[in-house]
Amino acid sequence: MKIAEKKALKRESIIQTALQLFSANGFHKTTIPDIAAKLHMSVGNLYNYFSSKDILAQEIIKYTSEVLGEEIRKINMQDISAREKIRGIVTVYFTMAQEKPEMIEYFLRVYLSNREVFSDGCEGMVCVSGFITEIMIFFDDAVASGELRNQDFFSAFGLFMGYLGGMVFLKGEGVLPKEIEYYIDDISRNIYNALKA
Amino acid sequence: MILQSRNKPKLLWLQSITCNGNTHSFLNHPELFSILSHFELVHHPVLESAYTLENVIKGEVPCDLLIVEGAFKEEGFLKSGVEVSSVLKKYADKAKYIISAGTCATFGGIFKENDPEEISGFCFDGEEKTPRYESYASKLISLPGCPIHPRWLSYLLLMIASGNKVPLDTLHRPVELYGYTVHTGCTRNEYFEWKIDAKQFGVKEGCLFYEQGCQGPYTRGSCNKILWNDTSSKTRVGTPCFGCTEPGFPQAGLYRTKTHMGIPATMPLGIPRRAYLTLTGVVKSFKIKRFTERLMEYDK
């Protein structure tokens, strides 16, 4: 394996490990030595990959945004109705919350709760554009086809993602009486009914 | 070179269904007579020339270079009791060059709106080729614009007079003039890049693309490179580009940008939607003080 490939793999493993620790323990309670220890690497070596904890946190949100964006992109590329795409996006989001809960947790509990960490270099949509772009494309297609009502982007975006984020938050708090997949049908229908033309 | 020959090319300017806008636009060219001096003006609708309209109709006028102004109708548009289409055909057959001057002559333009089935450009109906296209394609040069920019026409005439080859695109437009979009050279480009909207017409600040219907990013033309009256352009003074050089002109809702949930329904020419939206999302995250204030107020 080439050195560059090895470095890329190492870099991703740092992101994965830090993602889990930040999501579980919070940004401020997780230290660089904690992350290095879990990876069995030296603190100095870890700094060769990420020059600060803030930079590492920013790279993680870019990484999670790209992963989620890629999943939604696959749905966008399908020749199906907006109604079916909504169901696809809800399913992807909830599946990720089940299988990779650290990714959604990171967004809700680190990215949204520690804005000072992301104020320089991750302003606005800079670090989440991979995901936002796919949502924009979904809306654009759905309005162009006449299936969804034309309206302000953020009104629709807030309704869609706020709903999903809220459900995952409730799941994280352990107050949902049923597994999250149980709610996919109802939530997809609610979102569609709220946004349809 | 033709320019040095004793026999100047014979220029015939004919009008079909027109408002005279292209004729009048060309009359504003500051070097009009110098340009025309390279030709023998055998007939023109408003300038003094050697032949009368009667001579023209009879087919008696010599013609190397035919300029067609106005939209075209195969049957039913008569001047002096004669089908204009038959007169045009006579001279188009013998001309070495045919210039469709203006959007009506090129694509159908405003007049096509009145009767889209019967009225078209001379060789194009919108973007589609008319039956005449095959006969005249080898000598056709399209100069769309509503009206035509006088310096675009003079560029072409001088190129022809000098014996130079004029590179053309698939719609026969000179690439030198239509290879750009109107967006090129717009003084508002920094506002476009940073997604700062103009909130009203006539102001110096802000981009007119996002909210005011500007078609500059997908309209081919040199309006911001070769300025009107050598001074300015629509977008420079704060009016959106109407896309008047395009086959689809006139579009409905000239002052409105069609959007889908705030996303422009048409992307700037040649830019992939995903790439554009990614950039848009990123640049909108920055607040740049210089672009949020009136020019006259900033740095006071």
mmCIF file of N, CA and C in Angstrom, chain B residues 223-224 226-234 236-237:
data_model
loop_
_atom_site.group_PDB
_atom_site.id
_atom_site.type_symbol
_atom_site.label_atom_id
_atom_site.label_comp_id
_atom_site.label_asym_id
_atom_site.label_seq_id
_atom_site.Cartn_x
_atom_site.Cartn_y
_atom_site.Cartn_z
ATOM 1 N N CYS B 223 -22.793 42.372 -24.788
ATOM 2 C CA CYS B 223 -23.292 43.680 -24.340
ATOM 3 C C CYS B 223 -22.416 44.319 -23.260
ATOM 4 N N ASN B 224 -21.745 43.490 -22.455
ATOM 5 C CA ASN B 224 -20.906 44.061 -21.403
ATOM 6 C C ASN B 224 -19.429 44.089 -21.790
ATOM 7 N N ILE B 226 -18.707 44.952 -25.403
ATOM 8 C CA ILE B 226 -18.797 46.024 -26.402
ATOM 9 C C ILE B 226 -20.022 46.840 -25.982
ATOM 10 N N LEU B 227 -19.767 47.944 -25.336
ATOM 11 C CA LEU B 227 -20.867 48.635 -24.638
ATOM 12 C C LEU B 227 -21.786 49.373 -25.618
ATOM 13 N N TRP B 228 -23.003 49.583 -25.190
ATOM 14 C CA TRP B 228 -23.974 50.310 -26.011
ATOM 15 C C TRP B 228 -23.644 51.793 -25.953
ATOM 16 N N ASN B 229 -23.712 52.441 -27.109
ATOM 17 C CA ASN B 229 -23.300 53.849 -27.240
ATOM 18 C C ASN B 229 -21.893 54.056 -26.686
ATOM 19 N N ASP B 230 -21.102 53.009 -26.717
ATOM 20 C CA ASP B 230 -19.730 53.010 -26.188
ATOM 21 C C ASP B 230 -19.687 53.384 -24.708
ATOM 22 N N THR B 231 -20.792 53.264 -24.019
ATOM 23 C CA THR B 231 -20.883 53.806 -22.671
ATOM 24 C C THR B 231 -21.325 52.788 -21.630
ATOM 25 N N SER B 232 -22.403 52.053 -21.911
ATOM 26 C CA SER B 232 -23.000 51.287 -20.823
ATOM 27 C C SER B 232 -23.786 50.088 -21.353
ATOM 28 N N SER B 233 -24.480 49.444 -20.454
ATOM 29 C CA SER B 233 -25.310 48.300 -20.833
ATOM 30 C C SER B 233 -26.496 48.254 -19.880
ATOM 31 N N LYS B 234 -27.447 47.381 -20.199
ATOM 32 C CA LYS B 234 -28.615 47.246 -19.326
ATOM 33 C C LYS B 234 -28.178 46.929 -17.896
ATOM 34 N N ARG B 236 -25.375 47.205 -16.400
ATOM 35 C CA ARG B 236 -24.545 48.208 -15.723
ATOM 36 C C ARG B 236 -25.388 49.316 -15.104
ATOM 37 N N VAL B 237 -26.505 49.647 -15.762
ATOM 38 C CA VAL B 237 -27.338 50.713 -15.192
ATOM 39 C C VAL B 237 -28.390 50.170 -14.231
#
